[in-house]
Every structure is written in structure tokens, then in C-alpha cells.
Coordinates of C-alpha atoms in Angstrom, one line a residue:
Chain Y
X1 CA 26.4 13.3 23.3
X2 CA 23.5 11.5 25.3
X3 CA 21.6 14.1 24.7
X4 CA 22.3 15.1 21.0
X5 CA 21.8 10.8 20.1
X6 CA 17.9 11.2 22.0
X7 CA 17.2 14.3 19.6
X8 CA 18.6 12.3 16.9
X9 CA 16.2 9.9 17.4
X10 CA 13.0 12.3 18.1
X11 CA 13.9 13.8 15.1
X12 CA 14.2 10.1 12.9
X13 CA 10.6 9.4 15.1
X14 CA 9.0 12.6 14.5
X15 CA 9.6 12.6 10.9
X16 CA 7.9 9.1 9.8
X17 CA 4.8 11.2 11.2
X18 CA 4.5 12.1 7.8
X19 CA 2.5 9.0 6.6
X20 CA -0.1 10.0 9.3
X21 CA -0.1 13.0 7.2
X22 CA -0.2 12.9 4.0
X23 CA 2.9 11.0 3.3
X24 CA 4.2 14.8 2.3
X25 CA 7.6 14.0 1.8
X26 CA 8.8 15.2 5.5
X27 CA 11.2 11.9 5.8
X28 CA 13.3 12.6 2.7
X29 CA 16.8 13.8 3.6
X30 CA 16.5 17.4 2.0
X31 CA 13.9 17.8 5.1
X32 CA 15.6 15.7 7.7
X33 CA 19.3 17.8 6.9
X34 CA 17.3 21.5 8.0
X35 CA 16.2 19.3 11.0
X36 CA 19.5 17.2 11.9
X37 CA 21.5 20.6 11.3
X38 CA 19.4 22.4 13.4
X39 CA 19.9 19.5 16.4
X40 CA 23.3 19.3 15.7
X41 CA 24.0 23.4 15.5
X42 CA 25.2 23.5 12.1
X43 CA 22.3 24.7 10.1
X44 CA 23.9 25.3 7.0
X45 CA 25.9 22.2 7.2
X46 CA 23.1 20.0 7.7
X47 CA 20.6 21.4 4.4
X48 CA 24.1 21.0 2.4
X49 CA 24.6 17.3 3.5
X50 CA 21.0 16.5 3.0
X51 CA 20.7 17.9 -0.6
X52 CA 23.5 15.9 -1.2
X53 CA 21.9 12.8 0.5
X54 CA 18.6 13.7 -1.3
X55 CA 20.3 13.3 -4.6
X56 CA 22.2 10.2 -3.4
X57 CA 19.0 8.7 -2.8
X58 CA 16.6 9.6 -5.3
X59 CA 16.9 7.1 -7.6
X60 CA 17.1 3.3 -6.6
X61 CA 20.3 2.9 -4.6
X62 CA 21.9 0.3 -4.3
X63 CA 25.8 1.3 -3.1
X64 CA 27.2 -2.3 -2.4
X65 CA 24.5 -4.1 -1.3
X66 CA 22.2 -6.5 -2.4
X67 CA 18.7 -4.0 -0.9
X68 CA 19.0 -0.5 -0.7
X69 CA 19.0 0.7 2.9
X70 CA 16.3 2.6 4.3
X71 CA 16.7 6.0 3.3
X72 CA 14.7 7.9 6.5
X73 CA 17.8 6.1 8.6
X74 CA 20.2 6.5 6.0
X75 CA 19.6 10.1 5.7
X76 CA 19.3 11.5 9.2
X77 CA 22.3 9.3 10.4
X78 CA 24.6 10.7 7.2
X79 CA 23.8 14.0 8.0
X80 CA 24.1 13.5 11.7
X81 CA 27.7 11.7 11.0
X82 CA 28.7 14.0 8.4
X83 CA 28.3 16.9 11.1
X84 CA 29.4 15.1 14.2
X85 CA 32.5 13.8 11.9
X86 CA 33.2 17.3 10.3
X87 CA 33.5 14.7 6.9
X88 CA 31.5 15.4 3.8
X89 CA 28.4 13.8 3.1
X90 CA 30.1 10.9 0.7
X91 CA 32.0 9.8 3.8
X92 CA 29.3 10.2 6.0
X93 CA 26.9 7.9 3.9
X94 CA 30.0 5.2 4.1
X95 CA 29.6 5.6 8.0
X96 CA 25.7 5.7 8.3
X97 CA 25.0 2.8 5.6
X98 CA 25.6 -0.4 7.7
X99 CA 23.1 1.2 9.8
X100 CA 20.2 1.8 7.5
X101 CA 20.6 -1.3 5.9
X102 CA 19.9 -3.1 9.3
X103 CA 17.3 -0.9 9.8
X104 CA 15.8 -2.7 6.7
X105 CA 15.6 -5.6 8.1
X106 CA 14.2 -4.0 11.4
X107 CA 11.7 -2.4 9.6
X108 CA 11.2 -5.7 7.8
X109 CA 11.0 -8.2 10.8
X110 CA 8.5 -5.1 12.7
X111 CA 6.2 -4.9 9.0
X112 CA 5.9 -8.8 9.2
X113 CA 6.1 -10.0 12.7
X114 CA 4.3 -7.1 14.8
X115 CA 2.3 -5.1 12.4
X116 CA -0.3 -8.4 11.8
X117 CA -0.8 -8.6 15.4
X118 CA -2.3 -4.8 15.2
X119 CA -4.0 -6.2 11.7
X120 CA -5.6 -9.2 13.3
X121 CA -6.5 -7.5 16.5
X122 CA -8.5 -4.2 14.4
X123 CA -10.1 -7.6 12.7
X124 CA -11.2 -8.7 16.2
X125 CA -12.2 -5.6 17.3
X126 CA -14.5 -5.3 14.2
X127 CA -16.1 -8.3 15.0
X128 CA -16.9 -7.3 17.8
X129 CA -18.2 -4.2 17.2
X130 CA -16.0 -2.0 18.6
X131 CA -14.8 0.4 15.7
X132 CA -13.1 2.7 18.5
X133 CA -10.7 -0.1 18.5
X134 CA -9.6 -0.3 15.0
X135 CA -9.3 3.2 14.9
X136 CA -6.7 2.6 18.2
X137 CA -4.8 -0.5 16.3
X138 CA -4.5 1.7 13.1
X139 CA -3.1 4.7 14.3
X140 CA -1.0 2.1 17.5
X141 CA 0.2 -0.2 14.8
X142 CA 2.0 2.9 12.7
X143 CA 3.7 4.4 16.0
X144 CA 5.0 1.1 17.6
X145 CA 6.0 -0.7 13.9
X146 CA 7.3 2.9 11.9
X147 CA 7.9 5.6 14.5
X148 CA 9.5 4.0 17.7
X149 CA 12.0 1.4 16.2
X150 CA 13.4 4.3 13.9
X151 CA 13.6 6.5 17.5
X152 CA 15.3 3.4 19.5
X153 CA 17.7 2.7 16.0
X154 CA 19.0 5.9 15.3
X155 CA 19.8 7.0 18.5
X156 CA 21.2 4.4 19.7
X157 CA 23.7 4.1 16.5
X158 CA 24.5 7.6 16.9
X159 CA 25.3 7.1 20.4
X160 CA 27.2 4.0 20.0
X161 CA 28.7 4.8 16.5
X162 CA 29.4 2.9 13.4
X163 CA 32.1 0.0 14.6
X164 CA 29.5 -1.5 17.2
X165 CA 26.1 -1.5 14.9
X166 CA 28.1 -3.1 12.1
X167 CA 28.8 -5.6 14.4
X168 CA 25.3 -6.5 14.8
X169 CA 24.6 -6.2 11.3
X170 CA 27.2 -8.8 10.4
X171 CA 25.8 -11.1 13.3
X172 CA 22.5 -11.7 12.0
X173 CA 22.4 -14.8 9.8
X174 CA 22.4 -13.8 6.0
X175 CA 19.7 -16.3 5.4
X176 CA 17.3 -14.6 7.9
X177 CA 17.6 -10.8 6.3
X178 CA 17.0 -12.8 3.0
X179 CA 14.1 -15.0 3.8
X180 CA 12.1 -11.9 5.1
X181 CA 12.9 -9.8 2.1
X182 CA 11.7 -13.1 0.2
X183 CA 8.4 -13.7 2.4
X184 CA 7.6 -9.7 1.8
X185 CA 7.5 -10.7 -2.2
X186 CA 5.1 -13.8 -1.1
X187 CA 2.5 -12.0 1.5
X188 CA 0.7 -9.7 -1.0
X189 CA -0.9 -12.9 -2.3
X190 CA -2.7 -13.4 0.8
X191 CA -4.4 -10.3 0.1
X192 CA -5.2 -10.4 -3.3
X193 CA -6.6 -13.7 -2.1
X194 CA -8.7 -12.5 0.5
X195 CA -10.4 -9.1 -2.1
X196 CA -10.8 -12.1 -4.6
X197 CA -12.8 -14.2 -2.2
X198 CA -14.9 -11.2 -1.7
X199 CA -15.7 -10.6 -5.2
X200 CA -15.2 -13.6 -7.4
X201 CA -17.5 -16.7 -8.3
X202 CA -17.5 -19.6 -11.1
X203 CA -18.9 -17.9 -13.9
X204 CA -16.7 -14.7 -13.6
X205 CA -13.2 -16.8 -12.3
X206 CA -12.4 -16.3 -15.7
X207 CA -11.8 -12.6 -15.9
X208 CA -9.3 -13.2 -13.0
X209 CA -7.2 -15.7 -15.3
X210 CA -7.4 -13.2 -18.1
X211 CA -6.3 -9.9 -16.4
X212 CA -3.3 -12.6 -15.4
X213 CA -2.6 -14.0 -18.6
X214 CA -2.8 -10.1 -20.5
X215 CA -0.2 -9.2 -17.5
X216 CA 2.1 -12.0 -17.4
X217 CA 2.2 -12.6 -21.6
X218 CA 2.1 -9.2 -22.3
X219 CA 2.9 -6.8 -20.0
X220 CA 0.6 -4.6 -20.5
X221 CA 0.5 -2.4 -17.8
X222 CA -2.3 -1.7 -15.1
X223 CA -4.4 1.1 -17.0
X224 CA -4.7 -1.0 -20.1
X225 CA -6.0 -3.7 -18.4
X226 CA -8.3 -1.2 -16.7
X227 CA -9.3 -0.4 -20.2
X228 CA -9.7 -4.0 -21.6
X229 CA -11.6 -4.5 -18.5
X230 CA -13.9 -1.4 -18.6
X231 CA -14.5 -2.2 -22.6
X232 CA -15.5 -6.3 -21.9
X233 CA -17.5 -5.0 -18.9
X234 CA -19.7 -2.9 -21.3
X235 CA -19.9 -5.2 -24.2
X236 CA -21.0 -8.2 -21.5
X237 CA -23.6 -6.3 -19.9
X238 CA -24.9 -3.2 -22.3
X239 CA -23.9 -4.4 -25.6
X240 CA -24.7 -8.3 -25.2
X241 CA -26.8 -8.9 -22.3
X242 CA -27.9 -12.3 -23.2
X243 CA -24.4 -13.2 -23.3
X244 CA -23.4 -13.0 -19.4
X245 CA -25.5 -16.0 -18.6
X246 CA -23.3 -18.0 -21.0
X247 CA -19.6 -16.7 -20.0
X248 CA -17.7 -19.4 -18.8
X249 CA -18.3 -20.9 -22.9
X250 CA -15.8 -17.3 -23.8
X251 CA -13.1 -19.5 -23.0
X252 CA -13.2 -22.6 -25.4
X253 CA -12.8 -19.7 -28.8
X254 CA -9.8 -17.9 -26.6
X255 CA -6.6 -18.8 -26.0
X256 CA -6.6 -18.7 -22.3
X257 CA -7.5 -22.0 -21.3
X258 CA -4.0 -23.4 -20.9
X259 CA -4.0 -20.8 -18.0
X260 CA -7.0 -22.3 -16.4
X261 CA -5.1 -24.9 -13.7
Chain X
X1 CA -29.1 14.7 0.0
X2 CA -29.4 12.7 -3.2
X3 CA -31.9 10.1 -2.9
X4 CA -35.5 11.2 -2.4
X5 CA -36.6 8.7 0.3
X6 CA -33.2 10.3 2.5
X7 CA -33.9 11.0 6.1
X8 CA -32.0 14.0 6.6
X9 CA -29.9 12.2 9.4
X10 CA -28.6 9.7 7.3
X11 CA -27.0 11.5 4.5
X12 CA -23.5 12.9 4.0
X13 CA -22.6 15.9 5.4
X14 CA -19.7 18.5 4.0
X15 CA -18.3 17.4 7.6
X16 CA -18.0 13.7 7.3
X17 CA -16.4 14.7 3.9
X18 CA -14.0 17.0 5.7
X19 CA -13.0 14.1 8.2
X20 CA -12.6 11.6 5.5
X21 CA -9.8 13.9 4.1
X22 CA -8.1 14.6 7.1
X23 CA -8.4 10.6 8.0
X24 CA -7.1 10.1 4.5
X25 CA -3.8 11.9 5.4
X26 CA -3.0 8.6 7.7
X27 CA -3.7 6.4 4.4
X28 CA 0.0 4.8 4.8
X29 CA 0.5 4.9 8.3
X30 CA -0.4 1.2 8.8
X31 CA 0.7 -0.4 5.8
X32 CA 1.2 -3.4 6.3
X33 CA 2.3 -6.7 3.8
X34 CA -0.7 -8.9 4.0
X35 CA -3.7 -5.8 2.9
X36 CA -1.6 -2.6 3.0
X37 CA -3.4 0.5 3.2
X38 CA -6.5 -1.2 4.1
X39 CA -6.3 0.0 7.8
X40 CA -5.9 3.2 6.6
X41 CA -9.0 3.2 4.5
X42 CA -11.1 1.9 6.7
X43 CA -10.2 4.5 9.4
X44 CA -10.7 7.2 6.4
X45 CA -14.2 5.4 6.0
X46 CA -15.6 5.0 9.5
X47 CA -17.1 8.4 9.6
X48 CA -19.3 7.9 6.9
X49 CA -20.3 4.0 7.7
X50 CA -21.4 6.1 11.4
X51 CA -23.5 8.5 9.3
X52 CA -25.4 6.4 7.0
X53 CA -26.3 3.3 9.1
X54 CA -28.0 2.8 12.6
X55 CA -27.6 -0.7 13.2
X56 CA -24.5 -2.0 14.6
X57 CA -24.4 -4.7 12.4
X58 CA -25.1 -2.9 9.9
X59 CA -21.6 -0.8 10.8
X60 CA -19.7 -4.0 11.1
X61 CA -20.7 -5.6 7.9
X62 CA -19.3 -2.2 6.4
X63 CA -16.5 -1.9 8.3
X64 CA -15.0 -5.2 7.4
X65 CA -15.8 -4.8 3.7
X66 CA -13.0 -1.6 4.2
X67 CA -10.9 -4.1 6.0
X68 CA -10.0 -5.6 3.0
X69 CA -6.7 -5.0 0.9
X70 CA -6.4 -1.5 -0.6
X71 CA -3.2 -0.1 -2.1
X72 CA -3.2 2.7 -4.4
X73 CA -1.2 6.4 -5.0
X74 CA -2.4 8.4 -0.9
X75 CA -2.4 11.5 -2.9
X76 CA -5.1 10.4 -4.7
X77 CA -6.9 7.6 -2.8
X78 CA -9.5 10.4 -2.0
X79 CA -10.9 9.7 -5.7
X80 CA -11.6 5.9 -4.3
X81 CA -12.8 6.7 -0.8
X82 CA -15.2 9.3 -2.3
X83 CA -16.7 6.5 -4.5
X84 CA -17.1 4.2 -1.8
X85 CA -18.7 6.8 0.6
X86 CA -21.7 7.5 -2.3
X87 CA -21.7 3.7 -2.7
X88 CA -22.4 2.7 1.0
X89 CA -24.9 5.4 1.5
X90 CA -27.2 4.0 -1.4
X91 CA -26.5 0.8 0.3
X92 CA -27.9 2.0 3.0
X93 CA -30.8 3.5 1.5
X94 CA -31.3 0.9 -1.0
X95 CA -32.2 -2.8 -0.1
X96 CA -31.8 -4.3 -3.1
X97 CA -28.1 -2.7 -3.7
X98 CA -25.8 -5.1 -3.9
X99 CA -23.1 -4.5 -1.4
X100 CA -20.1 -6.7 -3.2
X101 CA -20.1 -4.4 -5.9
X102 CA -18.5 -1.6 -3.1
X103 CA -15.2 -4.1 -3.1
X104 CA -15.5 -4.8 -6.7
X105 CA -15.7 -0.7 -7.8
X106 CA -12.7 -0.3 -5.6
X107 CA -10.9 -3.3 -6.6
X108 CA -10.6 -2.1 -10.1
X109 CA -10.1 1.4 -9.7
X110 CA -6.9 0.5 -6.9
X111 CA -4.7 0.1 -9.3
X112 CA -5.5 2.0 -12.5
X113 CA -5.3 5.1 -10.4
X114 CA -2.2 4.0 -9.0
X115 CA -0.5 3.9 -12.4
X116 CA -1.5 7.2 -13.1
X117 CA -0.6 8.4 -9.3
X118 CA 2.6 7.0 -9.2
X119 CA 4.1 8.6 -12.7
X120 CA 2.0 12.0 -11.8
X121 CA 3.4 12.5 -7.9
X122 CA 6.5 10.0 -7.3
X123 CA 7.9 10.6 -11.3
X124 CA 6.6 14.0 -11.9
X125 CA 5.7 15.8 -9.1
X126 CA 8.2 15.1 -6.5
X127 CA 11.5 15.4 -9.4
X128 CA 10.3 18.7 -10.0
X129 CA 10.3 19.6 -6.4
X130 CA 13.5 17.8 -5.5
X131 CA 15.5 19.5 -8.9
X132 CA 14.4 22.9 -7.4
X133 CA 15.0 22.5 -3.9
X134 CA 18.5 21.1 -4.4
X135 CA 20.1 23.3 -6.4
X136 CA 18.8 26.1 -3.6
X137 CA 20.2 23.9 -0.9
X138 CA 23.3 22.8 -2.2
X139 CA 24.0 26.5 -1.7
X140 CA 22.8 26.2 2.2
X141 CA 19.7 28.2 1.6
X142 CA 16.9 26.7 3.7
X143 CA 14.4 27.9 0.8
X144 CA 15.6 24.5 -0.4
X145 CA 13.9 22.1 1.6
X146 CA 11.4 24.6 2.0
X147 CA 10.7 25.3 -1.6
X148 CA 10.8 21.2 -2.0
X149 CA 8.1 20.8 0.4
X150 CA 5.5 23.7 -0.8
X151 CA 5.9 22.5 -4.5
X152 CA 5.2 19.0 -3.9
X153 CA 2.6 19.4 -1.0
X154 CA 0.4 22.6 -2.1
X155 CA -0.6 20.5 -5.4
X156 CA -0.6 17.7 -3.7
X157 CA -3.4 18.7 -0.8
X158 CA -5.4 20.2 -3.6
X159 CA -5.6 17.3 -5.7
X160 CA -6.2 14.8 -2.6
X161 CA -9.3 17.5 -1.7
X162 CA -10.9 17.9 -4.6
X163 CA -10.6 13.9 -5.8
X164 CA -12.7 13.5 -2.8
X165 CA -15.6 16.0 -3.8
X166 CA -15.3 14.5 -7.7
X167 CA -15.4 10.9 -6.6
X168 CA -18.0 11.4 -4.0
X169 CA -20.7 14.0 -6.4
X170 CA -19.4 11.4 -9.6
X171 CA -20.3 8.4 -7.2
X172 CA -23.9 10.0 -6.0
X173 CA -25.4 10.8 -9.5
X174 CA -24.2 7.7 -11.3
X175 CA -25.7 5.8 -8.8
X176 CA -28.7 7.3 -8.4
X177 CA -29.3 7.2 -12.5
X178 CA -28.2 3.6 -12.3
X179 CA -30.9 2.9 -9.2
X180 CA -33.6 4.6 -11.6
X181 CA -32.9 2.7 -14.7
X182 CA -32.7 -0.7 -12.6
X183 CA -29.4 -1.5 -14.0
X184 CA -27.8 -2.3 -10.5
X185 CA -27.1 -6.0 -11.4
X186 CA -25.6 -5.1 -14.6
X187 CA -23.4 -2.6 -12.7
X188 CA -22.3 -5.6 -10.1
X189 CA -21.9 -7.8 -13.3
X190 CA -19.8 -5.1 -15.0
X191 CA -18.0 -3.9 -11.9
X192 CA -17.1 -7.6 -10.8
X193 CA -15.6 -8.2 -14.7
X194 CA -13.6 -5.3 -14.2
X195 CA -12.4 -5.9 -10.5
X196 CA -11.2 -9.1 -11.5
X197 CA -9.2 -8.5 -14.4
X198 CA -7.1 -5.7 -12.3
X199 CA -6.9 -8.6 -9.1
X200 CA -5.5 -10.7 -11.9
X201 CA -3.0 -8.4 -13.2
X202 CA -1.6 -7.6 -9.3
X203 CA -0.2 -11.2 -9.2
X204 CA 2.8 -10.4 -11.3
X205 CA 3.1 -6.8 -10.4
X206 CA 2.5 -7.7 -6.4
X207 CA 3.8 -10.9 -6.0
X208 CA 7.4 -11.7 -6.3
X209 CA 9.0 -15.3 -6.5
X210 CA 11.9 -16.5 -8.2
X211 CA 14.0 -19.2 -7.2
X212 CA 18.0 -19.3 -7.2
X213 CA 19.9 -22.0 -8.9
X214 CA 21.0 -22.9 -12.4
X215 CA 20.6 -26.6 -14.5
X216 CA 24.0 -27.8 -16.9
X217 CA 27.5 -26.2 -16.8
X218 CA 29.5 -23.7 -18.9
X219 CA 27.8 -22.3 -22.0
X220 CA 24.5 -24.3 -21.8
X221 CA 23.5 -23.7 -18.0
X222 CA 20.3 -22.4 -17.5
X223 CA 19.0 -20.6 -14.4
X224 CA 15.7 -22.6 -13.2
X225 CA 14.1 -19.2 -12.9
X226 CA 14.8 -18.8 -16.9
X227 CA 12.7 -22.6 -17.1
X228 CA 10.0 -21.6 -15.3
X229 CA 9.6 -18.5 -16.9
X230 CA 9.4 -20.3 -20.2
X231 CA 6.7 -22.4 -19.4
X232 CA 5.0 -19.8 -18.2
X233 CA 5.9 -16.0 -17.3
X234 CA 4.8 -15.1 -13.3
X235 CA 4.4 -19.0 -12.8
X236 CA 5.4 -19.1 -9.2
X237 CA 3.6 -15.7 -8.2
X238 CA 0.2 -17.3 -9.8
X239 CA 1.0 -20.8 -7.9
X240 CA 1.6 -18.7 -4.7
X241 CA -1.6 -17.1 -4.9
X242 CA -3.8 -20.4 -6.1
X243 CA -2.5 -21.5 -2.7
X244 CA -3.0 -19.0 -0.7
X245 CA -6.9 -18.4 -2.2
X246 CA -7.1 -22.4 -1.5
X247 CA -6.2 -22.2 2.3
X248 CA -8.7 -18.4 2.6
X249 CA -11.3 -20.7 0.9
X250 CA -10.6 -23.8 3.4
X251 CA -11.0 -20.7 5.8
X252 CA -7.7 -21.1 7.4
X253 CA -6.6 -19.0 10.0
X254 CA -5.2 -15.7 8.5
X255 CA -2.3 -15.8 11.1
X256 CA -1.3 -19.2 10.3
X257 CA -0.9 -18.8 6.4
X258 CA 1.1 -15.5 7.6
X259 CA 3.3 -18.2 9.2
X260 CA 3.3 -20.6 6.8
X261 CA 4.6 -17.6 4.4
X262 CA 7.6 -16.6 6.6
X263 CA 8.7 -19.9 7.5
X264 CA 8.6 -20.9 3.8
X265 CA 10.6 -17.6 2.9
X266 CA 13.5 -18.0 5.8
X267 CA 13.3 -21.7 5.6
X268 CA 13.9 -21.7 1.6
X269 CA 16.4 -18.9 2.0
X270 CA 18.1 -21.0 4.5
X271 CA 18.5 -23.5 1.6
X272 CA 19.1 -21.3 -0.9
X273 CA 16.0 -21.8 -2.6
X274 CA 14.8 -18.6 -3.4
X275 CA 16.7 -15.3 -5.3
X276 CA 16.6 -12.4 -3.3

């Protein structure tokens, strides 16, 4: 049992490897039930449960819950369950889903809280000079925040079973699973800011309001605005070269200003 | 190799190319909330910013232009780092090239590409593979998974190879016809224009805010969210990001808006503030 829970877990660990290579698909749960069943001794089992998972998961699933649950952990612990069990796959996802919607907000609280102390140390190490570093916190960063929480998560769930990890689950604070799923939706700001910073000055702050406004009003969807873009790009700098010294005045004939704040 | 006044030393090789591909492969590895990918490209980069400059500072200066955001499709993010790696070695070769325009060419290519990615690997690709390696598997055949992994990934490597060599030969011989003309500002100009519009438009697609709560009672309550989005639509992501840009301009600590941004999130959700 001790020893089928650590495999368990080398095998949840082994297979987020997959974003260090290529992201090739290796985590979805038609891979992890060939894996799983092969742990477990029930090959045939374990491909059966994971195609079902695979199909159970393909879409945006949401079976209950407000988030979906993280389907690496959801799918390696249903098959895992559905074997140890000797239940099908339906019941098994019932058993394994409290789990891999904690692991959601593990893998939340690890993406916020740890993974910028890797992110602020390759920034120091740049500074410094010492590209070696960054190189270190990049590939460091991925194991400790992806790879090791999923190995320390799904074996110990597998080894203490459902009852006890839904336990847990109900014991953390609704507000706190929310509020990180909430600043997640708030951080990409910070780096849109900071490639903005990089790139934008007075005279072309405009275009930023306007590939906002065509967006927001709109919806037109990120290749058209490419293609707007490309088009006023060529007629502000080929077509009507003059006209790029006077910019800003675009604004007073268009309707964007309201946006300007 | 391009560029006539090349020292041999200083140009890229089929190698660095090679390592940049493999390097790619780790692309999503770090992601992360505040830049994403960007650790990833920059570790896909460093080989070439070793090649083409000498000067450590010269290294640095390139290596935290890569540290910036980045988030686009992996399987094609090749197309983007191939770009770049022709970019920084005229920029290496040519003193008046202005580096910004290396952010600015990636900036608006990020997210094109990744509408195009998305629908081609995660709609296409990978529903193809999955509809074929189920129905195999649901019989217990392990030519399931098997069949789902070589039909998404044998495309898949392809494409991520060959985007490189495009984006990197495209890169070299618009650049050096652009360098002969003298239309480099123009380029910046154009390539800022462009960059901006597609950072504009990631504010409502990357930024989520909505608040929770409703105004009146019975037939006439309204949700606030349904207020603010009729003043304007992606009010409170734009807001967000006015903020944050404010505080990266008053050069705040990166760390400290990070905490300012969860404390706000668990704090307002604590409340109730916020919809999930």
C-alpha cells in the first residue's frame, strides 16, 4: 500500500515533466491510465478508466463545483481509486474529485506564493550577471511549484484515502480558495504593465487605449486586432509618414477619447 | 552569416538553433501569473544572447528584455523566438538598431499567434488525437494512448521545428532589407503601433474582475457587475491595470504589488466583494 501510494506519486510527479517537454500531452488521463494501470497491475483496467476520464475531462468540467479540479490529480487518482476500489471510473472520479479540487488551490497558493520567489530571484540573478542562475530558477521553479506538490498530494491521498483529504478540503476557509482564484484573474495586469512600460510613450499611449476599446466594445478577437494593428502601422509609417509626428491629434476625429482616463 | 560586416564568431549557428528548440520544449515549465512563459523564453533565448554578444552587459541588457511577459501557443512559440534570435543579432551588429523594437515585434505577435495556436493544437489537433485514441482504448488496447500521443506530438515537433527555421531566415532577410533601406525607425514606429494595440486588447482577455452583489429587489435588481459593464465593458480589468502600470511607473517593488494583489483578492473575497 506504502509502496503502491509512493509510485502513485512518482507517476503524478513524473508526468507534469511534460511541460519541460513540449507540453506533449503526457499528463492527460488517456496517458496517466497506461501508467497508473501499469503501477497498480491492471493494465487493461487502467487505459479503460483513463479513456473514460479523458472523455470526462475534455471539455470544461465542472461536476458540482464552482472550479473544475485539476485534471493531472483528478485523473491519476480516479484511475488509481477506480482500480484499488474495483469500481468503475464514474465512481472513482466521485472518490478522487475532492482531491483534485484541493489540489487546485495547492497548485494555486504554490503558482502565486512560491513561484515569484524563483521569478524575482532569476530577476536578481540577471542583474547580476549570472545567467547560470536563471537558467537554475527556471528549470527549480517548475520542479518545486508543478512536479513535487503533485508527488507529495497524490500519494499521500492515495495512502490516506478519500474520508481524510476531504476533511482538509472542507477545513480551508472558502474565502481563501476564492480570493486566490480571484487574485490569479488580477496578476496578469502586472505583466501587461511591465511589457507596456517597456514599449509605450506619449505619443503612441493611444494605440494601447485603442486595441482596448476595439476589444472591450467589440470583441473582436486577437488576430483582428493584429490586423487593424498591422494595417494602421503601415498607413502611419509607409503610407503617411508625415503623419506620425502629429498622432496624438488622431484622437480628437475618433471616438475613443471617452476611453482616455 | 547574414550581415556583411559579421565576424564569423558572432553569428548564429545551426547549433544555437538546435538548442533553442530543445530549450523551447520547457516553454511552460515556469509559468507563472505575473509574466508566464517569460522564464521559459528567456532560457530558450540565452544561447543565442551567448553567441552574438561579448560584453557582459551587453548579455544582461538582453537577457532582461526576455525576462519580460510572454504567453503564447508552446507549439508554436518557436515562430517568436526565431524572430527575436535574428533581431538581437542585428542588434548586436548594428549600433543604431533600436533594441525596444525586439519587445515590441514580440509583443504583437504573442498573441495573434496564440489565437491561431490555440484553435489549430488545443481545438484541432489534440480532438483529433483524443477521438482516435479513445475509441481504441475504451476497448483496453494500449494503441490508444499510444496512437493519442504520436498523432498529436509527431505534427506537433514538426511544426515547433520548422517555425523556428521560418521565423529565424523570415527575421534575418527582413531585417537586413530594412537595415539597407534605413527604414529601422519606421519599423520601431510601426512595430510599437502594433505591439500596443495587441497589449491593449490582453486587458479584457487576460484580466479578470467582476464583483459580486446586486442593487434593488425582485424584478428590477441589478447585479453591480451588470452596472459597470454598462458604463463601460472590461471597466475594472482596465482600472486594475492603470493601477498596476501607475505603481511599475512609481517603480514599486514588483513583490510588493504581488502582495498588494493577493491581499486585495482574499481580503475582498473575505467580504464578498468579488465573483469568483
Amino acid at each position: 500500500m506504502l509502496i503502491q501510494a509512493i509510485l502513485v506519486g512518482l507517476v503524478a510527479m513524473c508526468v507534469t515533466f511534460e511541460w519541460a517537454l513540449g507540453t506533449c500531452l503526457a499528463s492527460r488521463p488517456i496517458v496517466t491510465g497506461v501508467l497508473i494501470g501499469l503501477v497498480m497491475g491492471d493494465l487493461e483496467t487502467g487505459i479503460i478508466v483513463g479513456a473514460t476520464l479523458e472523455m470526462v475531462f475534455i471539455g470544461s468540467v465542472t461536476i458540482g463545483a464552482a472550479v473544475p479540479p485539476d485534471v493531472i490529480t483528478g485523473g491519476i487518482l480516479g484511475t488509481a481509486f477506480a482500480i484499488s476500489t474495483g469500481q468503475g471510473a464514474e465512481v472513482a472520479l466521485t472518490l478522487a474529485f475532492p482531491i483534485a479540487s484541493l489540489y487546485l488551490i495547492v497548485d494555486n497558493a504554490m503558482t502565486l506564493v512560491v513561484m515569484p520567489f524563483f521569478v524575482h530571484k532569476a530577476d536578481a540573478y540577471v542583474a547580476q550577471g549570472n545567467l547560470e542562475g536563471m537558467e537554475r530558477m527556471h528549470l527549480l521553479g517548475g520542479f518545486v511549484v508543478k512536479s513535487l506538490p503533485r508527488f507529495v498530494v497524490c500519494s499521500l491521498a492515495f495512502y490516506l484515502g478519500t474520508p481524510v483529504m476531504n476533511a482538509v478540503l472542507e477545513a480551508i476557509p472558502e474565502f481563501v480558495s476564492n480570493g486566490l482564484v480571484v487574485a490569479g484573474g488580477f496578476i496578469p495586469a502586472l505583466g501587461i504593465s511591465l511589457l507596456a512600460s517597456m514599449i509605450i510613450n506619449k505619443q503612441t499611449a493611444v494605440f494601447f487605449v485603442l486595441g482596448f476599446a476595439l476589444c472591450a466594445y467589440l470583441g473582436i478577437p486577437m488576430l483582428g486586432i493584429a490586423v487593424i494593428g498591422a494595417c494602421l502601422a503601415v498607413i502611419l509609417v509607409v503610407v503617411q509618414p508625415g503623419i506620425v509626428a502629429q498622432t496624438p491629434q488622431l484622437t480628437s476625429e475618433g471616438s475613443f477619447d471617452d476611453d482616455d482616463f | 552569416m547574414t550581415t556583411s560586416n559579421a565576424s564569423g564568431a558572432h553569428s548564429i549557428t545551426k547549433q544555437d538553433l538546435n538548442k533553442v528548440f530543445l530549450r523551447s520544449l520547457t516553454m511552460e515549465y515556469s509559468w507563472n501569473y505575473e509574466r508566464q512563459q517569460h522564464m521559459g523564453y528567456c532560457f530558450s533565448m540565452l544561447p543565442i544572447i551567448r553567441r552574438v554578444y561579448d560584453k557582459k552587459e551587453d548579455q544582461i541588457a538582453a537577457t532582461q528584455r526576455h525576462m519580460e511577459f510572454f504567453n503564447t501557443t508552446p507549439y508554436i512559440s518557436t515562430l517568436i523566438l526565431g524572430i527575436s534570435a535574428a533581431m538581437e543579432e542585428s542588434n548586436s551588429k548594428d549600433a543604431d538598431f533600436d533594441a525596444s523594437s525586439i519587445n515590441s515585434v514580440k509583443a504583437a505577435l504573442m498573441s495573434p499567434l496564440a489565437g491561431i495556436g490555440d484553435s489549430l493544437f488545443w481545438g484541432t489537433l489534440r480532438v483529433i488525437a483524443t477521438g482516435l485514441g479513445v475509441s481504441l482504448a475504451m476497448e483496453g488496447s494500449i494503441l490508444g494512448p499510444l496512437l493519442f500521443l504520436i498523432v498529436f506530438n509527431v505534427p506537433h515537433y514538426i511544426i515547433r521545428w520548422f517555425c523556428l527555421k521560418w521565423g529565424y531566415g523570415f527575421g534575418t532577410s527582413f531585417l537586413s532589407k530594412i537595415e539597407e533601406s534605413g527604414l529601422m525607425p519606421k519599423l520601431t514606429m510601426g512595430a510599437a503601433v502594433l505591439g500596443l494595440m495587441v497589449i491593449g486588447a490582453m486587458v479584457p482577455n487576460l484580466v479578470s474582475v467582476s464583483v459580486a452583489g446586486s442593487l434593488g429587489t425582485g424584478d428590477s435588481a441589478q447585479t453591480i457587475q451588470s452596472i459597470i459593464d454598462g458604463i463601460m465593458p472590461s471597466l475594472l480589468p482596465l482600472l486594475v491595470t492603470l493601477g498596476v502600470f501607475e505603481l511599475v511607473q512609481h517603480k514599486v517593488r514588483i513583490a510588493w504589488i504581488l502582495i498588494i494583489l493577493m491581499a486585495v483578492g482574499i481580503v475582498g473575497s473575505f467580504f464578498g466583494i468579488f465573483a469568483v
